[in-house]
Short mmCIF file of C-alpha atoms in Angstrom, two decimals:
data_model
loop_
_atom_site.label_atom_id
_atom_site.label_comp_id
_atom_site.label_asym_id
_atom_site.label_seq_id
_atom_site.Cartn_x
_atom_site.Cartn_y
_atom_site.Cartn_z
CA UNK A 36 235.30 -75.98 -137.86
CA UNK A 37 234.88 -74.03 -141.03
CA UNK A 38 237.69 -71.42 -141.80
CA UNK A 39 236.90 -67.81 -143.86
CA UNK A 40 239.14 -67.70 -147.12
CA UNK A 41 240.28 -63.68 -145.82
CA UNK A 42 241.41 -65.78 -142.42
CA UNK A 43 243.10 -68.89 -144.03
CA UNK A 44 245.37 -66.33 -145.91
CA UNK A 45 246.04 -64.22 -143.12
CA UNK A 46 246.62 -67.17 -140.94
CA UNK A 47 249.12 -68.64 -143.81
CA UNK A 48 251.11 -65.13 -143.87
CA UNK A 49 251.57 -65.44 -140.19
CA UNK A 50 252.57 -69.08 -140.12
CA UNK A 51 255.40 -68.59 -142.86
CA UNK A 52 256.45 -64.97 -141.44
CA UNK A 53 257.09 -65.66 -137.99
CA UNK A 54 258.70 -69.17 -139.00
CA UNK A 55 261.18 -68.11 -141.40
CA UNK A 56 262.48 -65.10 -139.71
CA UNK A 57 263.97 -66.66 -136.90
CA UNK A 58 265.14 -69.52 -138.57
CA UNK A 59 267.15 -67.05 -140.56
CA UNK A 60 268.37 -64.96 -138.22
CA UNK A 61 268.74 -66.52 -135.00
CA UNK A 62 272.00 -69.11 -134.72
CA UNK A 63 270.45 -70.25 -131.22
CA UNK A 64 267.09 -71.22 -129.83
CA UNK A 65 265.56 -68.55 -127.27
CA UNK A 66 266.65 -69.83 -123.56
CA UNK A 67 262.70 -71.03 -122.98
CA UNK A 68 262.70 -72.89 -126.58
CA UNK A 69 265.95 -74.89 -125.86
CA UNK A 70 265.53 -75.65 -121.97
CA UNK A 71 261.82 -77.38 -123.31
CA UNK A 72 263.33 -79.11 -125.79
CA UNK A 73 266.11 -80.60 -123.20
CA UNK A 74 262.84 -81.40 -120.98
CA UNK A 75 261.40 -83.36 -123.80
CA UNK A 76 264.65 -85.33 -124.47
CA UNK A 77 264.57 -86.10 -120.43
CA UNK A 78 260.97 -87.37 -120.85
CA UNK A 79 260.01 -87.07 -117.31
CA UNK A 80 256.30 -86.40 -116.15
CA UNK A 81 257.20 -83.06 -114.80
CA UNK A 82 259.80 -80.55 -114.79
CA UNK A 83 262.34 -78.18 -112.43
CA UNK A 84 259.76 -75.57 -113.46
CA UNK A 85 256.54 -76.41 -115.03
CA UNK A 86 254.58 -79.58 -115.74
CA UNK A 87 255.91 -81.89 -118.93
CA UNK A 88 253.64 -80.88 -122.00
CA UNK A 89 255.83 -78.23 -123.51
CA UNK A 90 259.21 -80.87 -123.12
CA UNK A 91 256.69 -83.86 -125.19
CA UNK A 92 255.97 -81.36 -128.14
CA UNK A 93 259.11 -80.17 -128.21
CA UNK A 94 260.71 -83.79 -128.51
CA UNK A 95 257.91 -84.92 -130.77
CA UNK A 96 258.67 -82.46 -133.63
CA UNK A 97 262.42 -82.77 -132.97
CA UNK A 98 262.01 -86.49 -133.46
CA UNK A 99 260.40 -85.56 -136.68
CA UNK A 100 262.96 -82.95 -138.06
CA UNK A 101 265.80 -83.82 -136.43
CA UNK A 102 266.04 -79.56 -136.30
CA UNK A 103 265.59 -77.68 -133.05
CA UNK A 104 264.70 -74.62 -135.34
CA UNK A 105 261.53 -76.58 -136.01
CA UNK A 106 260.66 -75.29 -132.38
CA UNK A 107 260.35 -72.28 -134.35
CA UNK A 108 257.67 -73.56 -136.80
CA UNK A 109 256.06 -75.67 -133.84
CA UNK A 110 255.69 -72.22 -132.13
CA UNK A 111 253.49 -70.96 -134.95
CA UNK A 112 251.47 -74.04 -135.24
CA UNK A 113 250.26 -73.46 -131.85
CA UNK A 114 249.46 -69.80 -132.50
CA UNK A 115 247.80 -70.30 -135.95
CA UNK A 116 245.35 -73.22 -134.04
CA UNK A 117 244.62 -70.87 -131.39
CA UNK A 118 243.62 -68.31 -133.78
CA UNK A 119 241.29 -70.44 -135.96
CA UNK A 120 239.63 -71.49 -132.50
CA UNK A 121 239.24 -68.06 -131.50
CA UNK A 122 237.72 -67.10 -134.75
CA UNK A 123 235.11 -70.12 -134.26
CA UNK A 124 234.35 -69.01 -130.50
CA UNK A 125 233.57 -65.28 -132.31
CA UNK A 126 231.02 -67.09 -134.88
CA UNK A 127 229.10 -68.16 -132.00
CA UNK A 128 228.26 -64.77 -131.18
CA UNK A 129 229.53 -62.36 -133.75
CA UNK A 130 228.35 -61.87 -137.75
CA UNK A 131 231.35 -63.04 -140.25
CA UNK A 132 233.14 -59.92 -140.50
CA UNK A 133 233.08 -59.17 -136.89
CA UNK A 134 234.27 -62.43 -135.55
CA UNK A 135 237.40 -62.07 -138.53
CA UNK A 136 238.34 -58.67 -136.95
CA UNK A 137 237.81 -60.29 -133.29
CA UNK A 138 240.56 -63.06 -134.77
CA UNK A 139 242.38 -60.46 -137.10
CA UNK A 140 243.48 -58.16 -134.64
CA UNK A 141 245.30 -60.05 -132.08
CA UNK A 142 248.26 -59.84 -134.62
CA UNK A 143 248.29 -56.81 -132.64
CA UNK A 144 248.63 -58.00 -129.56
CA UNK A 145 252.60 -58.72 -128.72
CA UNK A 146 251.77 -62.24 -126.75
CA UNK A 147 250.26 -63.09 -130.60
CA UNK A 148 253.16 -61.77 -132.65
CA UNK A 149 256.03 -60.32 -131.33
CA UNK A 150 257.06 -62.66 -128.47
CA UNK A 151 255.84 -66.16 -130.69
CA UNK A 152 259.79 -67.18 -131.95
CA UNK A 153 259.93 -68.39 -128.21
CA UNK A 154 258.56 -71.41 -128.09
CA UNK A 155 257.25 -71.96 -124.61
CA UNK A 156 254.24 -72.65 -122.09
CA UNK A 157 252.65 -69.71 -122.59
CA UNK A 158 252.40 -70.14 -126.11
CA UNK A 159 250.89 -73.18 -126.16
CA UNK A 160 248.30 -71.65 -123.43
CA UNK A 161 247.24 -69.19 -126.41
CA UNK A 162 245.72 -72.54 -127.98
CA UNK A 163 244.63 -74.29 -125.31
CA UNK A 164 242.90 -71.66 -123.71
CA UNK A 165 240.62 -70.62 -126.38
CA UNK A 166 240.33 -74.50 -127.73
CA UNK A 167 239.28 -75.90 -123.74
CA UNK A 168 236.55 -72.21 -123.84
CA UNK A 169 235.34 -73.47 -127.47
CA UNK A 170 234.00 -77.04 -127.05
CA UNK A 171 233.07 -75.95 -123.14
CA UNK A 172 230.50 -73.69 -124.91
CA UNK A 173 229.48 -76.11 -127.29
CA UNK A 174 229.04 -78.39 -124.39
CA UNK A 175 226.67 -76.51 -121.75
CA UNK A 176 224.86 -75.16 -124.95
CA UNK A 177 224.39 -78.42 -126.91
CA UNK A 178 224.96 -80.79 -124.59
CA UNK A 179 227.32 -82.99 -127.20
CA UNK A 180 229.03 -85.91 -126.16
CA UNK A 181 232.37 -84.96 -128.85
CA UNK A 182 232.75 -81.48 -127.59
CA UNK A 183 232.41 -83.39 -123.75
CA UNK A 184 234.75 -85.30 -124.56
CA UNK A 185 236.86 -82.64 -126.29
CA UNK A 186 236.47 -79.97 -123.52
CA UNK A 187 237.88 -82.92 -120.73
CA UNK A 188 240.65 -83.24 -122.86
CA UNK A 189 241.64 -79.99 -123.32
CA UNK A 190 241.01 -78.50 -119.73
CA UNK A 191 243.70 -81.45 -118.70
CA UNK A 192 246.13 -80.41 -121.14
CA UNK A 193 245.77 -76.84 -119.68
CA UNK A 194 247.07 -78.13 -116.69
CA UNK A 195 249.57 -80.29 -118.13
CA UNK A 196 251.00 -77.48 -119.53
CA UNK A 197 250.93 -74.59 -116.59
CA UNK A 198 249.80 -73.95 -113.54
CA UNK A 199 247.93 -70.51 -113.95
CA UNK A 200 246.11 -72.16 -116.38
CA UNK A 201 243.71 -73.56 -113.51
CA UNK A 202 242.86 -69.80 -113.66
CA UNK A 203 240.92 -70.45 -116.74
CA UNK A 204 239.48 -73.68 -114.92
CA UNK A 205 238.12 -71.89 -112.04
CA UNK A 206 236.53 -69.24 -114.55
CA UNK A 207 234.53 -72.41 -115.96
CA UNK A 208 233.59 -73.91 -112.51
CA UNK A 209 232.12 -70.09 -111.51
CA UNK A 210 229.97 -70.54 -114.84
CA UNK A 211 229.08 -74.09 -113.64
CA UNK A 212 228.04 -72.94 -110.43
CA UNK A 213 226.99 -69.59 -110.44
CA UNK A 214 225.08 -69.06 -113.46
CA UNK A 215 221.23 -70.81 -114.19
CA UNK A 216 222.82 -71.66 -117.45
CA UNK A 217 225.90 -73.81 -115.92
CA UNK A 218 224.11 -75.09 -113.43
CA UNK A 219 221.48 -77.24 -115.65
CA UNK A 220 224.84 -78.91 -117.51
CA UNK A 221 224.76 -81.03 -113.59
CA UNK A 222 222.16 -82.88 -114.93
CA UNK A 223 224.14 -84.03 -118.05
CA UNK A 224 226.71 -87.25 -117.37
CA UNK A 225 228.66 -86.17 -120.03
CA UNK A 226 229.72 -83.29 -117.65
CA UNK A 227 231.35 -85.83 -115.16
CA UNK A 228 232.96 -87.91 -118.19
CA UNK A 229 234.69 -84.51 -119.27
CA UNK A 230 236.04 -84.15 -115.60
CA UNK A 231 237.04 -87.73 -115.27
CA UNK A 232 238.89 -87.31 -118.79
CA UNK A 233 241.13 -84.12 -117.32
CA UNK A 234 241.33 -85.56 -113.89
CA UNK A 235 242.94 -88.95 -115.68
CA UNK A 236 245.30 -86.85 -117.84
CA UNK A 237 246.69 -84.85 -114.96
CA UNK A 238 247.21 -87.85 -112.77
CA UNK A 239 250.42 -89.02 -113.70
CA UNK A 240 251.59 -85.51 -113.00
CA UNK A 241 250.39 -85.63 -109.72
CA UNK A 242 252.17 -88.97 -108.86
CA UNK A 243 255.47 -87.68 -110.13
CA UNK A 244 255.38 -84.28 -108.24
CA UNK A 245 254.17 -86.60 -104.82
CA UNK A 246 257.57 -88.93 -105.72
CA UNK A 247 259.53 -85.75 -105.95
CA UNK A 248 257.99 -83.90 -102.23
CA UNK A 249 256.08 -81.22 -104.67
CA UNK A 250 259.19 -79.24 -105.28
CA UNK A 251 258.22 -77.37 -108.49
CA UNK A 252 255.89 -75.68 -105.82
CA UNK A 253 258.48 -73.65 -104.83
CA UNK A 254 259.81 -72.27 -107.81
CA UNK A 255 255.97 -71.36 -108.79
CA UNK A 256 255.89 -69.59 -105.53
CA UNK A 257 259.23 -68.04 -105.76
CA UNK A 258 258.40 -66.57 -109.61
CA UNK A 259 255.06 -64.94 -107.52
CA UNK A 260 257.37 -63.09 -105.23
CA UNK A 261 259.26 -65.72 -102.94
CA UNK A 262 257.57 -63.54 -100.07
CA UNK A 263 259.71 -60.10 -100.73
CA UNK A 264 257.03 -57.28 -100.74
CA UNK A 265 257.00 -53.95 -100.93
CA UNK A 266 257.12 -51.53 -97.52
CA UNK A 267 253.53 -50.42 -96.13
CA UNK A 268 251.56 -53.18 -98.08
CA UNK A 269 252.33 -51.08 -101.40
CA UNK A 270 252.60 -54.91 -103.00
CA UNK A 271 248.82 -54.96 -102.67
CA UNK A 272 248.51 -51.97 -104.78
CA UNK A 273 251.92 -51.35 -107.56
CA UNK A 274 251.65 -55.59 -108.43
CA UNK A 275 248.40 -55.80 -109.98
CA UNK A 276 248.57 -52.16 -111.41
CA UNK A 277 251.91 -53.39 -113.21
CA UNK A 278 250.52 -56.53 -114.32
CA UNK A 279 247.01 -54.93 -115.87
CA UNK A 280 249.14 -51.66 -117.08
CA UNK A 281 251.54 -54.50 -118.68
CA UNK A 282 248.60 -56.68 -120.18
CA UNK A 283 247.27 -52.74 -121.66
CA UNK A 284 250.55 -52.48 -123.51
CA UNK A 285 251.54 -55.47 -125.36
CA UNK A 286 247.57 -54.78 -126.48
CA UNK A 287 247.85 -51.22 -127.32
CA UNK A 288 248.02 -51.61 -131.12
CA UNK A 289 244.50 -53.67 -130.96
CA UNK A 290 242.78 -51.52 -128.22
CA UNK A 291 244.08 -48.38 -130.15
CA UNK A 292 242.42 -49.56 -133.60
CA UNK A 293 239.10 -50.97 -132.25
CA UNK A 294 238.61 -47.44 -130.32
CA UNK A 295 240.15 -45.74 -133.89
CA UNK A 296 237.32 -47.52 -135.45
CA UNK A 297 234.67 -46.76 -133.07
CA UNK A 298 235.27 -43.61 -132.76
CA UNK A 299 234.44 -42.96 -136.98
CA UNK A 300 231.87 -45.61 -137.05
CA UNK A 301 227.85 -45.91 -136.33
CA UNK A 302 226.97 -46.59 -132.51
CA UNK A 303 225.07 -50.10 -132.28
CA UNK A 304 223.07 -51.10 -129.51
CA UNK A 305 224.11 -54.51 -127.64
CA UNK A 306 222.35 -57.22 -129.69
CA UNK A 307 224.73 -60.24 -128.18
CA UNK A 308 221.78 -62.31 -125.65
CA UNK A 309 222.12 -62.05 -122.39
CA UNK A 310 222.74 -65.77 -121.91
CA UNK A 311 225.89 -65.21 -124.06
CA UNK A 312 227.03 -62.03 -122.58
CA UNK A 313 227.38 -63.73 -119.21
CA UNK A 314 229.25 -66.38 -120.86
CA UNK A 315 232.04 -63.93 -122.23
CA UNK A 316 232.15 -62.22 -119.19
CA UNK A 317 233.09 -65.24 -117.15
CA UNK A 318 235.45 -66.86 -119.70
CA UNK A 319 236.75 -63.84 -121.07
CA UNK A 320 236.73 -60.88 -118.61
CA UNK A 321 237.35 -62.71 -115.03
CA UNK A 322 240.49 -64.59 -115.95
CA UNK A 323 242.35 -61.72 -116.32
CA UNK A 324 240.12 -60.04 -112.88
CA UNK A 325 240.59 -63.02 -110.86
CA UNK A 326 244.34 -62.90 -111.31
CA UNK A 327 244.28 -58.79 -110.47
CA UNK A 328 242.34 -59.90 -107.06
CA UNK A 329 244.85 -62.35 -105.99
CA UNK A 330 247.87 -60.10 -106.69
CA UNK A 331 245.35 -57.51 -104.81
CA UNK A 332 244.69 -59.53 -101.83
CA UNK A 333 247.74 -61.26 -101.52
CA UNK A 334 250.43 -59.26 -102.71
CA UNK A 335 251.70 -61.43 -105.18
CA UNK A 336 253.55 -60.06 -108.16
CA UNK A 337 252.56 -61.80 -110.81
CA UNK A 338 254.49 -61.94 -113.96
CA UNK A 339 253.64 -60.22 -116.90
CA UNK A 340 253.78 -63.24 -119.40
CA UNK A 341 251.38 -65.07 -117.10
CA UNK A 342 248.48 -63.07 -119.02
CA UNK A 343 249.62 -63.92 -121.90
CA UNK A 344 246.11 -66.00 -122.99
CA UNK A 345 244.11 -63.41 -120.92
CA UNK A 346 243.46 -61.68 -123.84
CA UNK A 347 242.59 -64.17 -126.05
CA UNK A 348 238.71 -62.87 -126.03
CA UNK A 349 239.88 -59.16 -126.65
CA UNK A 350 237.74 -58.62 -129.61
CA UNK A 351 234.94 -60.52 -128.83
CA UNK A 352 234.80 -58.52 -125.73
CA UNK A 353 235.00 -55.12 -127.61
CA UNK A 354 232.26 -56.10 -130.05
CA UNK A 355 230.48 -57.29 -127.62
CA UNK A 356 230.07 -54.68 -125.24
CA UNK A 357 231.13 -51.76 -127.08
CA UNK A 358 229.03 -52.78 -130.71
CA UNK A 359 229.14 -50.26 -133.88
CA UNK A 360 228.69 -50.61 -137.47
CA UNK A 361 231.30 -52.46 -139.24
CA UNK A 362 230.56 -51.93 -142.91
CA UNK A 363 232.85 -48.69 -143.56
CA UNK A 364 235.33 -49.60 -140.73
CA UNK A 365 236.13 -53.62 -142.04
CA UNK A 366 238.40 -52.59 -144.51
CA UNK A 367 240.86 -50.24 -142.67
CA UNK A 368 240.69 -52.46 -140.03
CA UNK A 369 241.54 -55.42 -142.03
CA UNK A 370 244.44 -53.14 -143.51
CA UNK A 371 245.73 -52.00 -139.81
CA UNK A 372 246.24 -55.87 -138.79
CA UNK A 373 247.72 -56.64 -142.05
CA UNK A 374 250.18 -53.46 -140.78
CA UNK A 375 250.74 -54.95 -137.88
CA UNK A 376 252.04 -58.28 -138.72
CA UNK A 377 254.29 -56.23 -140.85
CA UNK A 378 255.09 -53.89 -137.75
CA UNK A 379 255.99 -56.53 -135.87
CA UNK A 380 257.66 -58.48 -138.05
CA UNK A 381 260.26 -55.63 -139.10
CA UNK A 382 260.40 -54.89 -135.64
CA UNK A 383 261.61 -58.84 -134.24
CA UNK A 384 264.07 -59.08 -137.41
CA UNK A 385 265.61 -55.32 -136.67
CA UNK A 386 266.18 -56.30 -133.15
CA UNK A 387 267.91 -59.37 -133.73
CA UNK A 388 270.18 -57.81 -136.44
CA UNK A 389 271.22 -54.78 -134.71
CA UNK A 390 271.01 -56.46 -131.27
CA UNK A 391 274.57 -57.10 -129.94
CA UNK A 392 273.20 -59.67 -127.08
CA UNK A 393 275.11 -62.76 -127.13
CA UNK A 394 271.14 -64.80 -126.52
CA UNK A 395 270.60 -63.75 -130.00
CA UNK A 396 274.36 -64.08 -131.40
CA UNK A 397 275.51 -67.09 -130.06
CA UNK A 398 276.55 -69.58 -132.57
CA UNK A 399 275.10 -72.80 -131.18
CA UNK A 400 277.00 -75.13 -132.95
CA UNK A 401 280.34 -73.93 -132.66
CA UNK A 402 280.29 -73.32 -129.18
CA UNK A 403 278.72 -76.70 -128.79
CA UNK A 404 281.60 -78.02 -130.90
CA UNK A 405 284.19 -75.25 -129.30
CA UNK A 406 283.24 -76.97 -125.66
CA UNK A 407 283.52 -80.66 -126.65
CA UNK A 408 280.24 -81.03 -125.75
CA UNK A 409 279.54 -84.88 -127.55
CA UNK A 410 282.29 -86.21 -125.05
CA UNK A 411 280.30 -86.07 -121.83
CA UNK A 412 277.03 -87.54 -121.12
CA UNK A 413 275.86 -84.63 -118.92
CA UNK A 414 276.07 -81.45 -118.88
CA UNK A 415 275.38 -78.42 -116.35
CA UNK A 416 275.28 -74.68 -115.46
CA UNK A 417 273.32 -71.93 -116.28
CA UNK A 418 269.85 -72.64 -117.73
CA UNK A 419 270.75 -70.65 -121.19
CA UNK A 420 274.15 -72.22 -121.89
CA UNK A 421 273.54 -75.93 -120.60
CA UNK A 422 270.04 -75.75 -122.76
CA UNK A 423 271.98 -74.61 -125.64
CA UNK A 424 274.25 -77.79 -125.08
CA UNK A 425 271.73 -79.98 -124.70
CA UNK A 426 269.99 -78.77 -127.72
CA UNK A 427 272.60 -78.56 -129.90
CA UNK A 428 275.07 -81.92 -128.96
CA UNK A 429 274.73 -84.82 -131.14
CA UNK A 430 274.15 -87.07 -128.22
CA UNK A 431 271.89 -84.38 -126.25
CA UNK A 432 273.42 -84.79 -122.76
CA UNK A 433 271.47 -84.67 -119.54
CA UNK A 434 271.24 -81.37 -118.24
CA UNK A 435 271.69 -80.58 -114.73
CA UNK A 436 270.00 -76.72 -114.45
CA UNK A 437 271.98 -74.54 -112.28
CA UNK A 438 274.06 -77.66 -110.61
CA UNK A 439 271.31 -78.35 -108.42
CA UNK A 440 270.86 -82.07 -107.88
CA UNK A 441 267.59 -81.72 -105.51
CA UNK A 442 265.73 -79.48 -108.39
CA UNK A 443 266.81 -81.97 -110.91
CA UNK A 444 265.73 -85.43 -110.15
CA UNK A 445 266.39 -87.01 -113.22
CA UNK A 446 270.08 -86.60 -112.69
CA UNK A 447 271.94 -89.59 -111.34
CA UNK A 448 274.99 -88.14 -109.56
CA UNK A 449 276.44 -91.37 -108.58
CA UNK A 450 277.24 -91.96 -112.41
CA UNK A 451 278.26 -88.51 -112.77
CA UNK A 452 281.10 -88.84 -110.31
CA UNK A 453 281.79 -92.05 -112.41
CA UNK A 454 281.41 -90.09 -115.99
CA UNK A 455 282.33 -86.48 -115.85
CA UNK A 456 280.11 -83.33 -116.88
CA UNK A 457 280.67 -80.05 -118.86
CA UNK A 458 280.38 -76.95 -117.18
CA UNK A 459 279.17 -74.16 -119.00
CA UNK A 460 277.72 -70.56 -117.68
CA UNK A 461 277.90 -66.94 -118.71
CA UNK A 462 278.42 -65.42 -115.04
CA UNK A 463 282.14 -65.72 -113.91
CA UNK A 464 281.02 -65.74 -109.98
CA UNK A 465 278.42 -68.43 -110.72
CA UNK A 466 281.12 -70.58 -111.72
CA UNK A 467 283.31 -69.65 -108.77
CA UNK A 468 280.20 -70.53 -106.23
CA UNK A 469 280.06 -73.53 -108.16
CA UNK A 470 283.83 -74.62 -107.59
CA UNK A 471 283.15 -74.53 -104.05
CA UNK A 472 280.30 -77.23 -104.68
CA UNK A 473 281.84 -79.50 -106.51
CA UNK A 474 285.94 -79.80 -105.61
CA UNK A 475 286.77 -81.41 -108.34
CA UNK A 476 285.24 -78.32 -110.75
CA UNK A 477 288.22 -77.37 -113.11
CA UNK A 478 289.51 -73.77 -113.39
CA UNK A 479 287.19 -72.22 -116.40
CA UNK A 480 288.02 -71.64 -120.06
CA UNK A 481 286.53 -68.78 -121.66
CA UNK A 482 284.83 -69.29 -125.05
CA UNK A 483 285.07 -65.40 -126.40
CA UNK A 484 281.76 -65.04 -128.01
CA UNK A 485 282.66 -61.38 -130.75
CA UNK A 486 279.71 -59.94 -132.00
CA UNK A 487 279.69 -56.74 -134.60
CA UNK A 488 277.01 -54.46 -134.65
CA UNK A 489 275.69 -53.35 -137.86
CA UNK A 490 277.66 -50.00 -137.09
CA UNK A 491 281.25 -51.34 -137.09
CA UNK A 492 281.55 -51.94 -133.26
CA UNK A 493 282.63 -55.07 -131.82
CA UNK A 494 281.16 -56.38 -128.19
CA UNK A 495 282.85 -58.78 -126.33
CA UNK A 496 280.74 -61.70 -124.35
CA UNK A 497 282.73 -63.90 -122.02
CA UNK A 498 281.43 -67.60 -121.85
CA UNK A 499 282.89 -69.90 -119.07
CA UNK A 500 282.95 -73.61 -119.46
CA UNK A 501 285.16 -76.71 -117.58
CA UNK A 502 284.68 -80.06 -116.50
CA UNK A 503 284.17 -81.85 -113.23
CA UNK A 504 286.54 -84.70 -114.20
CA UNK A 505 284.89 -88.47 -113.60
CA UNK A 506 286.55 -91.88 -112.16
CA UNK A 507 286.94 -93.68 -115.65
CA UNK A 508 288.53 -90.21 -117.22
#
């Protein structure tokens, strides 16, 4: 994949930008950022929430750096591939400057920018998705064993990574069957290779939710809605006009400068073949419909970070079915994006100094080192604070998420009544509920977390922590 010299230094900006700030500023990993990290150190094939590919690349760079602020730099990695992918899925359609603008102005988009310090699934869905809709063009176009290959590979790792990635999945199956064009790639065997690949890559997944009675199912379904709905089947209405209304705005900047632009710019007439034009629709406009429709028909409130790759195709879509001259427009627009990773930039590092939340002002280490952490060999409570723990501790103990045993199968209780654990959790009646779990739960300790606002004022956060004392204490 060839890279534009305009899109290597943008891309190289963004990369050292959106690394360094948070390594800066932020004493803590984001809650997401640690709790992957902890899933990579338990290096099971799935997790109490999603399946295990965000916990391997976690550990893998941690192994490397021996840093869990490189989650910060790993973060950008992801986002800086998924950007050079989507500039090469624009080339396919799109003349140079075009597909750079296309690429160029998700730095407008928050899931691209604003939200990216937090390492998590759904960032590394904004590579994946564009990589797996890359080589599956290149395949049913050019029929090429490599991007086969590549494509199988990819659309596995989609689903080793999240669930509502099989959105994007489904999108290529419609093509497959639906469309003249996807139907003749049934003739090719290297279709059925690339399916055998992703098949083979999820399988061990599959085995380890069937050990473990599919339990992850249930938080999925609970984070859709757990089955509360609105009165008078309103859910079928408000939850997918909240989740397109909340996909609108973290895009605004973008769909306010392409519009800017088209407004002062020549009209062109649609020049993108047909052939191609029903390709972007079904890999870049249905995702984000078929995910309206099932909030629509079902009533499920989908989360507003679960579009978070939807809009990976934004400007290919816009120059695709709303064309105009370029020529006068490419500069300004170039400048706007520039603005915007500036915008957003300023924006992240003003919130975390002026923020007085103790997820952004916790001092990892000493509160790691303030709780004694490195004596105990487990560790549990709420996901934030026994993350941070986990993170953070020398000798990483295993983290038991909320004290549940049955959501946490990689926790051998037998040998924690023999060893111990830290408790540790922000919520004072959360500990309580969990004194009346586990009897032998020590009275907590506060850790009093001070944090000074910029202005002179001083907020107080109260941090709980104990121990469930073991036999050979």
């Amino acid at each position: 994949m060839k890279l534009n010299k305009d899109l290597s230094i943008f891309l190289i900006c963004h990369f050292l930008i959106w690394s360094i700030i948070p390594i800066i500023l932020r004493p803590n990993l984001p809650m997401d950022s640690a709790e992957a990290l902890v899933w990579g150190f338990i290096g099971e094939w799935g997790t109490n929430k999603h399946p295990p590919m965000s916990g391997f690349f976690a550990n893998l760079i941690y192994q490397l750096t021996n840093s869990p602020s490189s989650l910060y730099v790993l973060s950008q990695l992801f986002i800086v591939g998924g950007m050079i992918y989507i500039y090469n899925i624009a080339r396919s359609f799109l003349p140079q400057n075009k597909a750079l603008i296309a690429t160029f102005i998700l730095e407008g988009v928050a899931y691209y920018s604003l939200v990216t310090p937090e390492y998590n699934v759904n960032i590394i869905a904004l590579l994946l998705w564009p990589a797996a809709t890359y080589h599956f063009y290149r395949s049913v176009n050019y029929n090429t064993l490599h991007d086969w290959i590549l494509f199988g590979i990819f659309a596995g790792l989609n689903i080793l990574n999240k669930y509502v990635s099989g959105i994007l999945l489904i999108c290529f199956a419609a093509y497959l069957l639906f469309t003249k064009y996807g139907r003749a790639s049934f003739r090719s065997w290297q279709l059925y290779l690339a399916g055998t690949i992703a098949v083979a890559l999820v399988v061990p997944h599959l085995i380890w939710l069937h050990q473990h009675d599919y339990f992850v199912i249930d938080y999925f379904l609970g984070r859709s809605g757990g089955g509360q709905k609105l009165p008078y089947g309103l859910a079928h209405i408000i939850y997918p006009l909240k989740f397109i209304a909340a996909q609108i705005m973290t895009s605004s900047f973008a769909i306010i400068a392409l519009c800017v632009a088209r407004r002062f710019s020549p009209k062109q007439p649609i020049t993108i073949v047909k052939s191609d034009q029903i390709f972007i629709f079904y890999c870049g406009v249905l995702p984000i419909l078929l995910m309206t429709v099932i909030s629509l028909v079902w009533g499920i409130k989908l989360k507003s970070m679960w579009g978070s790759p939807v809009m990976y195709m934004l400007g290919v879509c816009f120059f695709t079915w709303f064309p105009f001259n370029i020529e006068k427009s490419f500069k300004p627009l170039l400048k706007a994006c520039w603005f915007a990773l500036v915008l957003f930039a300023c924006g992240f590092a003003l919130q975390v100094v002026f923020t007085t939340s103790a997820k952004f002002k916790l001092d990892a280490k000493d509160f790691t080192q303030a709780v004694e952490a490195n004596k105990f060999e487990y560790v549990g409570g709420s996901v934030w604070l026994a993350s941070t723990v986990g993170s953070y501790a020398q000798n990483h103990p295993n983290v038991l998420f909320l004290m549940s045993p049955k959501t946490n199968p990689w926790i051998d209780m037998v040998d924690v009544n023999k060893k111990g654990m830290l408790v540790v959790e922000e919520n004072i009646n959360l500990y309580k509920n969990y004194q009346k779990t586990f009897a032998k739960l020590s009275e907590p300790k506060v850790y009093l977390l001070k944090v000074k606002s910029p202005f002179g004022k001083t907020k107080e956060h109260k941090l709980y922590y104990g121990t469930i004392a073991g036999e050979q204490k």
